[in-house]
Coordinates of C-alpha atoms and ligand atoms in Angstrom, one line a residue:
M1 CA 96.7 149.2 125.7
P2 CA 96.2 152.6 124.1
R3 CA 92.8 154.1 123.9
R4 CA 91.0 153.2 120.7
W5 CA 89.9 156.2 118.7
V6 CA 86.8 155.2 116.7
F7 CA 85.3 157.1 113.8
A8 CA 81.5 157.4 113.4
D9 CA 81.5 154.4 111.2
Q10 CA 83.4 152.2 113.7
L11 CA 80.9 152.0 116.5
G12 CA 80.6 148.3 117.2
P13 CA 82.6 146.1 119.6
H14 CA 84.6 144.5 116.8
F15 CA 86.6 147.8 116.5
Q16 CA 88.0 147.3 120.0
D17 CA 90.8 144.8 120.9
T18 CA 89.0 143.8 124.1
P19 CA 85.5 144.8 125.4
D20 CA 87.1 146.9 128.1
Q21 CA 89.5 148.8 125.9
P22 CA 88.9 152.5 126.5
V23 CA 87.4 154.4 123.5
L24 CA 87.7 157.9 122.2
L25 CA 84.8 159.2 120.1
V26 CA 84.8 162.7 118.6
E27 CA 81.7 164.5 117.2
S28 CA 82.8 167.1 114.6
K29 CA 80.3 169.6 113.3
A30 CA 82.7 170.5 110.5
V31 CA 81.7 167.4 108.5
F32 CA 78.2 168.9 108.2
R33 CA 79.5 172.2 107.0
R34 CA 81.5 170.6 104.1
R35 CA 78.6 168.8 102.5
V36 CA 74.8 169.1 102.4
F37 CA 73.7 165.7 103.7
H38 CA 70.3 164.2 103.9
R39 CA 68.7 165.3 107.1
Q40 CA 67.9 161.7 108.2
K41 CA 71.5 160.7 107.6
A42 CA 72.8 163.5 109.8
H43 CA 70.3 162.4 112.4
L44 CA 71.2 158.7 112.2
V45 CA 75.0 159.3 112.4
L46 CA 74.7 161.8 115.4
S47 CA 72.2 159.6 117.2
A48 CA 74.4 156.5 116.8
M49 CA 77.5 158.4 118.1
R50 CA 75.6 159.9 121.0
H51 CA 74.1 156.5 121.9
R52 CA 77.6 155.0 121.8
A53 CA 78.9 157.8 123.9
R54 CA 76.8 156.6 126.8
D55 CA 78.7 153.3 127.1
E56 CA 81.2 152.7 129.8
N57 CA 84.8 153.5 129.0
V58 CA 83.9 155.9 126.2
L59 CA 85.5 159.3 126.3
F60 CA 83.2 161.5 124.1
T61 CA 84.2 165.0 123.0
R62 CA 82.7 167.6 120.7
A63 CA 85.1 169.6 118.6
E64 CA 85.2 171.5 115.3
T65 CA 88.0 169.3 114.0
Y66 CA 89.4 165.9 114.9
A67 CA 92.9 167.3 115.3
E68 CA 91.7 169.5 118.2
A69 CA 90.2 166.5 120.1
V70 CA 92.8 163.7 119.6
S71 CA 95.6 163.9 122.1
G72 CA 97.8 161.5 124.0
R73 CA 98.7 158.0 122.6
V74 CA 95.7 156.4 120.8
S75 CA 95.3 153.6 118.2
V76 CA 92.7 153.6 115.4
C77 CA 91.5 151.0 113.0
H78 CA 92.3 151.9 109.4
P79 CA 89.6 154.5 108.4
T80 CA 87.2 154.2 105.5
S81 CA 88.3 157.2 103.4
R82 CA 91.5 158.5 101.9
A83 CA 91.0 161.9 103.6
A84 CA 90.6 160.3 107.0
R85 CA 93.6 158.0 106.5
G86 CA 95.6 161.1 105.6
L87 CA 94.5 162.8 108.7
V88 CA 95.4 159.8 110.9
R89 CA 98.8 159.6 109.4
R90 CA 99.5 163.3 110.0
L91 CA 98.5 163.3 113.7
P92 CA 101.3 162.5 116.1
N93 CA 100.9 159.6 118.5
V94 CA 98.3 157.8 116.5
E95 CA 98.9 154.2 115.7
M96 CA 96.9 152.8 112.8
V97 CA 95.9 149.1 112.9
P98 CA 94.4 147.1 110.0
P99 CA 90.9 147.7 108.8
R100 CA 87.9 146.0 110.5
G101 CA 84.3 145.9 109.5
F102 CA 84.9 143.8 106.3
V103 CA 85.4 140.1 105.9
T104 CA 88.4 139.8 103.6
S105 CA 91.7 141.4 104.2
P106 CA 93.5 143.9 101.9
Q107 CA 96.4 141.4 101.6
D108 CA 94.0 138.7 100.4
F109 CA 92.4 141.0 97.9
V110 CA 95.7 142.2 96.5
A111 CA 96.8 138.6 96.2
W112 CA 93.6 137.7 94.4
A113 CA 93.5 140.7 92.1
G114 CA 97.2 140.9 91.2
G115 CA 97.8 140.0 87.5
R116 CA 94.2 140.0 86.5
D117 CA 93.2 142.3 83.6
H118 CA 89.5 142.4 84.7
L119 CA 88.3 142.4 88.2
R120 CA 84.9 140.6 88.3
L121 CA 82.7 140.2 91.3
E122 CA 81.9 136.5 90.5
D123 CA 85.5 135.5 90.7
F124 CA 86.2 137.4 93.9
Y125 CA 83.1 136.1 95.5
R126 CA 84.0 132.5 94.9
Y127 CA 87.5 133.1 96.2
A128 CA 86.1 134.8 99.4
R129 CA 83.6 131.9 100.0
Q130 CA 86.4 129.4 99.9
R131 CA 88.8 131.5 101.9
H132 CA 86.3 132.0 104.7
D133 CA 84.5 128.7 104.3
V134 CA 81.1 130.3 103.8
L135 CA 78.3 128.1 102.3
M136 CA 80.8 125.4 101.4
E137 CA 80.6 121.6 101.5
G138 CA 84.3 120.8 101.6
S139 CA 85.7 122.3 98.5
E140 CA 82.3 122.5 96.7
P141 CA 79.7 125.2 97.0
A142 CA 76.7 124.2 99.1
G143 CA 74.0 122.8 96.9
G144 CA 76.5 122.3 94.1
R145 CA 76.2 125.7 92.4
W146 CA 78.1 128.9 93.2
N147 CA 75.5 131.2 91.6
L148 CA 71.8 131.0 92.1
D149 CA 71.0 134.3 90.3
A150 CA 68.8 132.4 87.8
D151 CA 66.4 131.6 90.7
N152 CA 66.6 135.2 92.0
R153 CA 65.8 137.4 89.2
E154 CA 62.0 137.1 89.2
P155 CA 59.7 140.0 88.5
P156 CA 57.3 140.9 91.3
P157 CA 54.5 138.4 91.9
R158 CA 51.7 139.0 89.3
G159 CA 49.0 141.3 90.5
A160 CA 50.5 141.8 94.0
E161 CA 50.7 145.2 95.6
R162 CA 53.0 144.0 98.3
L163 CA 55.3 141.1 98.8
G164 CA 53.6 140.3 102.0
V165 CA 56.6 139.8 104.3
P166 CA 56.5 141.1 107.9
A167 CA 57.9 144.7 108.1
P168 CA 61.1 145.3 110.2
P169 CA 60.4 146.2 113.8
V170 CA 59.7 149.9 114.3
I171 CA 62.4 151.8 116.1
V172 CA 61.3 153.7 119.1
E173 CA 63.1 157.1 119.4
D174 CA 64.4 158.2 122.7
E175 CA 65.6 161.4 124.4
I176 CA 68.9 161.2 122.5
D177 CA 67.0 161.4 119.2
E178 CA 65.0 164.3 120.6
E179 CA 68.2 166.1 121.4
V180 CA 69.7 165.4 118.0
R181 CA 66.6 166.7 116.3
A182 CA 66.7 169.9 118.3
D183 CA 70.4 170.4 117.6
L184 CA 69.9 169.9 113.8
D185 CA 67.0 172.4 113.8
R186 CA 69.2 174.8 115.7
W187 CA 72.2 174.3 113.3
E188 CA 69.9 175.0 110.4
R189 CA 68.5 178.1 112.0
E190 CA 71.7 179.6 113.5
D191 CA 74.8 178.1 111.9
G192 CA 73.9 178.1 108.2
I193 CA 74.1 174.3 108.0
T194 CA 71.7 173.0 105.4
F195 CA 70.3 169.5 104.6
V196 CA 68.5 167.8 101.8
G197 CA 65.5 165.5 102.1
N198 CA 62.7 165.4 104.7
D199 CA 63.1 164.8 108.4
G200 CA 61.2 161.9 109.7
P201 CA 61.1 159.2 112.4
R202 CA 64.4 157.4 112.6
L203 CA 64.0 154.2 110.5
F204 CA 67.4 152.6 111.0
P205 CA 69.3 151.3 114.0
A206 CA 71.5 153.6 116.0
T207 CA 72.5 151.1 118.7
R208 CA 74.0 147.7 118.6
Q209 CA 70.9 146.3 120.3
E210 CA 68.6 147.8 117.7
A211 CA 70.9 146.5 115.0
L212 CA 70.9 143.0 116.5
D213 CA 67.1 143.1 116.8
R214 CA 66.7 144.0 113.2
L215 CA 69.2 141.3 112.1
R216 CA 67.3 138.6 114.1
H217 CA 64.0 139.7 112.7
F218 CA 65.3 139.8 109.1
V219 CA 66.8 136.3 109.3
E220 CA 63.7 134.8 110.9
H221 CA 61.0 136.6 108.9
R222 CA 62.3 138.2 105.7
L223 CA 65.4 136.3 104.5
P224 CA 63.4 133.3 103.2
A225 CA 61.7 135.6 100.7
F226 CA 64.8 137.7 100.0
G227 CA 66.1 135.8 96.9
P228 CA 63.4 135.4 94.3
H229 CA 62.3 139.0 94.1
E230 CA 65.5 140.8 95.1
D231 CA 65.6 142.6 91.8
A232 CA 61.9 143.5 91.7
M233 CA 60.2 146.8 92.5
L234 CA 56.6 147.4 93.7
A235 CA 55.2 150.9 94.1
G236 CA 53.4 149.9 97.2
D237 CA 56.2 148.0 98.8
P238 CA 59.5 149.9 98.7
L239 CA 61.3 147.6 101.1
M240 CA 60.3 144.3 99.5
A241 CA 62.3 141.6 101.4
H242 CA 65.5 143.6 101.6
S243 CA 67.3 143.6 104.9
M244 CA 67.7 147.4 105.3
L245 CA 70.9 146.5 107.2
S246 CA 73.3 148.6 105.2
P247 CA 73.2 151.7 107.4
A248 CA 73.9 149.5 110.5
I249 CA 76.7 147.6 108.9
N250 CA 78.3 150.7 107.5
L251 CA 78.1 152.4 110.9
G252 CA 80.0 149.4 112.2
L253 CA 77.1 148.4 114.5
L254 CA 77.1 144.9 112.9
D255 CA 80.1 142.9 111.9
P256 CA 79.4 141.7 108.3
L257 CA 80.7 138.3 109.2
E258 CA 78.1 137.8 112.0
V259 CA 75.4 138.8 109.5
I260 CA 76.7 136.2 107.1
E261 CA 76.9 133.5 109.8
R262 CA 73.4 134.1 110.9
A263 CA 72.2 133.8 107.3
E264 CA 74.1 130.6 106.8
Q265 CA 72.8 129.1 110.0
A266 CA 69.2 129.7 108.7
Y267 CA 70.1 127.7 105.6
R268 CA 71.8 124.9 107.6
S269 CA 68.8 124.6 109.9
G270 CA 66.4 124.5 107.0
D271 CA 64.8 127.8 107.9
A272 CA 65.7 129.6 104.7
P273 CA 66.1 128.3 101.2
L274 CA 69.6 128.2 99.6
A275 CA 68.7 130.6 96.8
S276 CA 67.8 133.4 99.3
V277 CA 70.7 132.8 101.5
E278 CA 73.2 132.6 98.6
G279 CA 71.8 135.7 97.1
F280 CA 72.1 137.6 100.4
V281 CA 75.6 136.3 101.2
R282 CA 76.7 137.3 97.7
Q283 CA 75.6 140.9 98.5
I284 CA 77.7 141.1 101.7
L285 CA 80.7 138.8 101.3
G286 CA 80.7 139.5 97.5
W287 CA 79.6 142.9 96.6
R288 CA 80.2 144.8 99.8
D289 CA 83.8 143.5 100.3
F290 CA 84.5 143.8 96.5
I291 CA 83.4 147.5 96.4
W292 CA 85.4 148.2 99.6
H293 CA 88.7 146.8 98.2
L294 CA 88.2 148.5 94.8
Y295 CA 88.1 151.9 96.6
W296 CA 91.7 151.3 97.8
Y297 CA 92.9 149.2 94.9
F298 CA 92.1 151.6 92.2
E299 CA 94.2 154.8 92.0
P300 CA 92.8 157.9 93.9
E301 CA 92.1 159.5 90.5
Y302 CA 89.6 156.7 89.8
R303 CA 86.9 158.8 91.4
A304 CA 87.2 161.4 88.6
V305 CA 87.3 158.9 85.7
N306 CA 84.9 159.9 82.9
E307 CA 85.5 157.5 79.9
L308 CA 82.1 158.4 78.5
H309 CA 82.8 162.1 78.7
A310 CA 79.6 162.8 80.6
R311 CA 79.8 166.5 81.5
R312 CA 76.3 167.7 82.4
E313 CA 75.6 168.9 85.9
L314 CA 72.6 167.5 87.9
P315 CA 69.4 169.4 87.3
K316 CA 68.0 171.2 90.3
W317 CA 64.9 169.0 90.5
F318 CA 67.1 165.9 90.9
A319 CA 69.7 167.5 93.2
E320 CA 67.0 168.7 95.5
L321 CA 64.9 165.5 95.4
D322 CA 61.9 167.3 93.9
A323 CA 59.9 164.1 93.2
D324 CA 56.7 166.1 92.7
A325 CA 58.2 167.8 89.6
V326 CA 58.6 164.4 87.9
G327 CA 55.8 162.8 85.9
A328 CA 57.5 159.4 85.1
R329 CA 56.0 157.2 87.8
C330 CA 59.1 155.1 88.6
L331 CA 61.5 158.0 88.9
S332 CA 59.0 160.1 90.8
D333 CA 58.4 157.4 93.3
V334 CA 62.0 156.5 93.8
L335 CA 63.1 160.1 94.2
A336 CA 60.3 160.5 96.8
G337 CA 61.7 157.4 98.6
V338 CA 65.1 159.1 98.7
R339 CA 63.5 162.3 99.9
D340 CA 61.4 160.7 102.6
R341 CA 63.7 157.9 103.8
G342 CA 67.2 158.4 102.4
W343 CA 67.0 154.8 101.3
V344 CA 65.7 152.8 98.4
H345 CA 66.9 149.3 97.5
H346 CA 69.5 148.3 95.0
I347 CA 67.5 148.2 91.8
P348 CA 65.9 151.6 92.1
R349 CA 69.5 152.9 92.8
L350 CA 71.0 151.2 89.8
M351 CA 68.2 151.0 87.2
V352 CA 66.0 154.0 88.0
L353 CA 68.4 156.7 89.4
G354 CA 71.8 155.6 88.0
N355 CA 70.4 154.5 84.6
Y356 CA 68.6 157.9 84.2
A357 CA 71.8 159.8 85.1
M358 CA 73.9 157.8 82.7
Q359 CA 71.4 158.1 79.9
R360 CA 71.4 161.9 80.3
G361 CA 75.2 162.2 80.5
W362 CA 75.4 163.7 84.0
R363 CA 79.0 164.0 85.3
P364 CA 79.8 160.8 87.2
G365 CA 81.6 162.6 90.1
A366 CA 78.5 164.8 90.6
V367 CA 76.3 161.7 90.6
A368 CA 78.6 159.9 93.1
D369 CA 78.5 163.0 95.4
W370 CA 74.7 163.1 95.2
F371 CA 74.4 159.4 96.2
H372 CA 77.0 160.0 99.0
R373 CA 74.9 162.9 100.4
C374 CA 71.4 161.7 99.9
F375 CA 71.6 158.1 101.2
V376 CA 71.6 157.1 104.9
D377 CA 74.2 154.4 104.1
G378 CA 76.3 156.6 101.8
Y379 CA 80.1 156.8 102.4
E380 CA 82.9 157.7 100.1
W381 CA 84.3 154.1 99.9
V382 CA 80.9 152.6 98.9
M383 CA 80.0 155.3 96.4
T384 CA 83.1 155.3 94.2
A385 CA 83.0 151.9 92.5
N386 CA 79.2 151.5 92.9
V387 CA 78.4 154.8 91.2
V388 CA 81.4 155.8 89.1
G389 CA 82.1 152.2 88.0
M390 CA 79.0 150.1 88.2
S391 CA 76.1 152.6 87.6
Q392 CA 77.8 155.2 85.3
F393 CA 80.3 152.9 83.5
A394 CA 82.7 155.9 83.7
D395 CA 85.7 153.5 84.0
G396 CA 85.0 152.0 80.7
G397 CA 84.5 148.5 82.1
R398 CA 87.2 147.9 84.7
M399 CA 84.7 146.3 87.1
S400 CA 81.7 145.4 84.9
T401 CA 81.3 143.9 81.5
K402 CA 78.8 146.4 80.1
P403 CA 76.9 149.6 81.1
Y404 CA 73.7 149.1 83.2
A405 CA 71.7 150.9 80.6
A406 CA 68.1 149.8 80.1
G407 CA 64.9 151.2 78.6
G408 CA 61.4 151.2 79.9
S409 CA 60.8 147.6 79.1
Y410 CA 63.2 146.6 81.9
V411 CA 61.3 148.7 84.4
N412 CA 58.0 147.3 83.1
R413 CA 59.2 143.7 83.5
M414 CA 60.6 144.2 87.0
S415 CA 58.0 146.5 88.5
D416 CA 54.4 147.6 88.6
Y417 CA 55.2 151.2 87.8
C418 CA 54.4 151.4 84.2
G419 CA 50.7 150.4 84.5
G420 CA 49.8 153.7 86.2
C421 CA 52.3 155.9 84.3
R422 CA 51.5 158.6 81.7
Y423 CA 54.4 157.3 79.6
D424 CA 54.4 154.0 77.7
P425 CA 57.5 151.9 77.9
K426 CA 57.0 150.6 74.4
V427 CA 56.9 154.1 72.9
R428 CA 60.2 155.9 72.2
A429 CA 59.1 159.0 70.3
G430 CA 56.1 161.3 70.8
D431 CA 54.1 162.7 73.7
N432 CA 53.8 159.5 75.6
A433 CA 57.4 158.2 74.8
C434 CA 58.9 156.7 77.9
P435 CA 61.9 158.8 79.0
Y436 CA 63.8 155.6 79.8
T437 CA 63.2 154.0 76.4
A438 CA 64.0 157.2 74.5
G439 CA 67.0 157.8 76.8
Y440 CA 68.3 154.3 76.3
W441 CA 68.5 154.7 72.5
S442 CA 69.9 158.2 72.7
F443 CA 72.6 156.9 75.1
L444 CA 73.5 154.1 72.6
A445 CA 73.5 156.5 69.7
R446 CA 75.8 158.9 71.6
H447 CA 78.3 156.2 72.6
E448 CA 78.1 153.9 69.6
Q449 CA 81.7 154.2 68.8
S450 CA 83.1 153.7 72.3
L451 CA 80.8 150.7 72.9
A452 CA 81.3 149.1 69.5
G453 CA 84.2 146.9 70.7
N454 CA 82.1 145.5 73.6
H455 CA 80.7 142.1 72.5
R456 CA 77.8 142.3 75.0
M457 CA 76.7 145.6 73.3
R458 CA 76.7 144.2 69.8
Q459 CA 73.1 143.2 69.8
P460 CA 71.7 146.4 71.2
L461 CA 73.8 148.4 68.8
R462 CA 72.4 146.4 65.9
G463 CA 68.9 147.3 67.2
L464 CA 69.9 150.9 67.1
H465 CA 70.5 150.7 63.4
R466 CA 67.1 149.3 62.8
L467 CA 65.2 152.3 64.3
R468 CA 63.5 154.3 61.7
D469 CA 62.6 157.1 63.9
L470 CA 66.0 157.7 65.5
D471 CA 66.4 161.2 64.2
A472 CA 63.0 162.3 65.7
L473 CA 63.9 160.5 68.9
L474 CA 67.3 162.3 69.2
E475 CA 65.6 165.7 68.5
Q476 CA 63.1 164.9 71.2
E477 CA 65.7 164.0 73.8
K478 CA 67.8 167.1 72.9
A479 CA 64.7 169.3 73.4
R480 CA 64.0 167.6 76.7
G481 CA 67.4 168.8 78.0
S482 CA 67.5 168.7 81.7
R483 CA 63.7 169.1 82.2
A484 CA 62.1 166.7 84.6
P485 CA 60.5 163.9 82.6
Ligands
FAD1 P1 70.2 144.1 100.9 O1 69.6 144.0 99.6 O2 69.5 143.5 102.0 O3 71.7 143.5 100.8 C1 72.4 143.1 102.0 C2 73.6 143.9 102.2 O4 74.6 143.7 101.2 C3 73.5 145.4 102.3 O5 73.0 145.8 103.6 C4 74.9 145.9 102.0 O6 75.6 145.9 103.2 C5 75.4 144.8 101.1 N1 75.5 145.3 99.7 C6 74.8 144.8 98.7 N2 75.2 145.3 97.5 C7 76.2 146.1 97.8 C8 77.1 147.0 97.0 N3 76.9 147.0 95.7 N4 78.0 147.7 97.6 C9 78.1 147.6 99.0 N5 77.4 146.9 99.8 C10 76.4 146.1 99.2 N6 75.3 150.5 99.5 C11 75.7 151.2 100.6 O7 75.9 150.5 101.7 N7 75.8 152.5 100.6 C12 75.6 153.2 99.5 O8 75.7 154.5 99.6 C13 75.3 152.6 98.3 N8 75.1 153.3 97.2 C14 74.8 152.6 96.0 C15 74.7 153.3 94.9 C16 74.4 152.7 93.7 C17 74.3 153.5 92.4 C18 74.2 151.3 93.7 C19 73.9 150.6 92.4 C20 74.3 150.6 94.8 C21 74.6 151.2 96.0 N9 74.8 150.5 97.2 C22 75.1 151.2 98.4 C23 74.6 149.1 97.3 C24 73.2 148.6 97.6 O9 72.3 149.2 96.8 C25 72.8 148.9 99.1 O10 73.8 148.3 99.9 C26 71.5 148.2 99.5 O11 70.5 148.6 98.6 C27 71.2 148.5 100.9 O12 69.9 148.0 101.3 P2 69.8 146.7 102.1 O13 70.6 146.8 103.4 O14 68.4 146.4 102.3 O15 70.5 145.6 101.2

């Protein structure tokens, strides 16, 4: 059996054919020269690789490039980016085997997608549940309904500052983390490598054991509360009941199928309600696999699509995570979360960061690159459809039915941010006009023509025509330019 070459996002046992298959792992500094990553992401990836390097049977080498380090006959699981796949194909003596680390196969996705005009998560998710017999009672969905979103879209509990679920177990750093931190400091000092975001204690698993501990804790203590408030935000509780497992799954430390099976067991044993389990399974079996397949299914040029002709570059305060420059409470808090943790949950990503970028007409490719660099769980495959397609609507609706554009009233309903904010979500023009509310209307005004044919946008566009102060609002937003709100 040839040695299995594993990339930094293929660290778990499911990337080997047998537990004793020898492994080749290459640490390449060049990756950090090409892009300015979040400091905590660099730390997490290096720490995870160096922990894996300690395992028996692992040949660990450091090299400027992969090509220098890979010699002899090796096999590798299909990598997660086009660039890495190109490299694997160019290197001699490297056999590429099908991808792992996802539940559904490329063949199944292509068979499902072929001939469909629109690719929609809901249809794919139902197909995947049947195909893999997840949360099924024979041919029917467990509990009789495929979709429990209606139970899972609640605002935060009234008056609560926290959701009140137990926090994930704290990670205890070791001598490998100490070495990683010293190396990163030295690279910054001596090698001209730079990072974005603050350093801080490692918050995410770097070993399989840490990842399993987090999974067990999540399923026992946090999963039951996951569903109802999964879309809600509280300033004092950035984690809510989210799993924080994306970095571990994306590093390959956890197999998504084992995560799904644990969640399903909790439902079957009566330890977690169906709405929470279905909502969570939908994220992994549904969204995660869907996004992965779209990366390969769409043409490579998809990453550069720009149907809304958004051409502005990211302002410095946003690019550099300068949360203190921002007065709008939601955006400032979320940007601080990215700066301090490299992670915020799904709704701040979509409805606070992505929504703001789309309203302002920032270039989708630049926004995708920013997410890729600034998030501990960011990889090219996961960025492309999530950011370019879902959050920026730059593909004109190939994977979603309408833009995720919303004004301050959405943030107000789904969070406690607006109470303490200097802006008023109900006000669209004037000194205390909420930048999200004003940005929403100016986005609609800018794209009225291209959105006119979308039946889900008909009502908002009718609302636009009823605004008496639209001209003043548009002037105000023009004057705001790229200034921090
Ligand atoms: P939970 O809420 O606990 O969900 C469980 C798991 O579902 C996650 O761990 C993740 O593995 C998976 N998941 C859920 N939604 C998605 C999705 N849309 N795409 C892929 N996986 C999903 N996810 C990333 O892993 N990396 C990213 O860089 C990333 N960037 C995003 C950017 C934008 C603009 C948006 C809208 C979403 C992005 N997501 C990304 C998806 C999602 O926001 C994160 O996976 C999730 O917030 C991670 O936190 P969690 O582990 O607590 O997730």
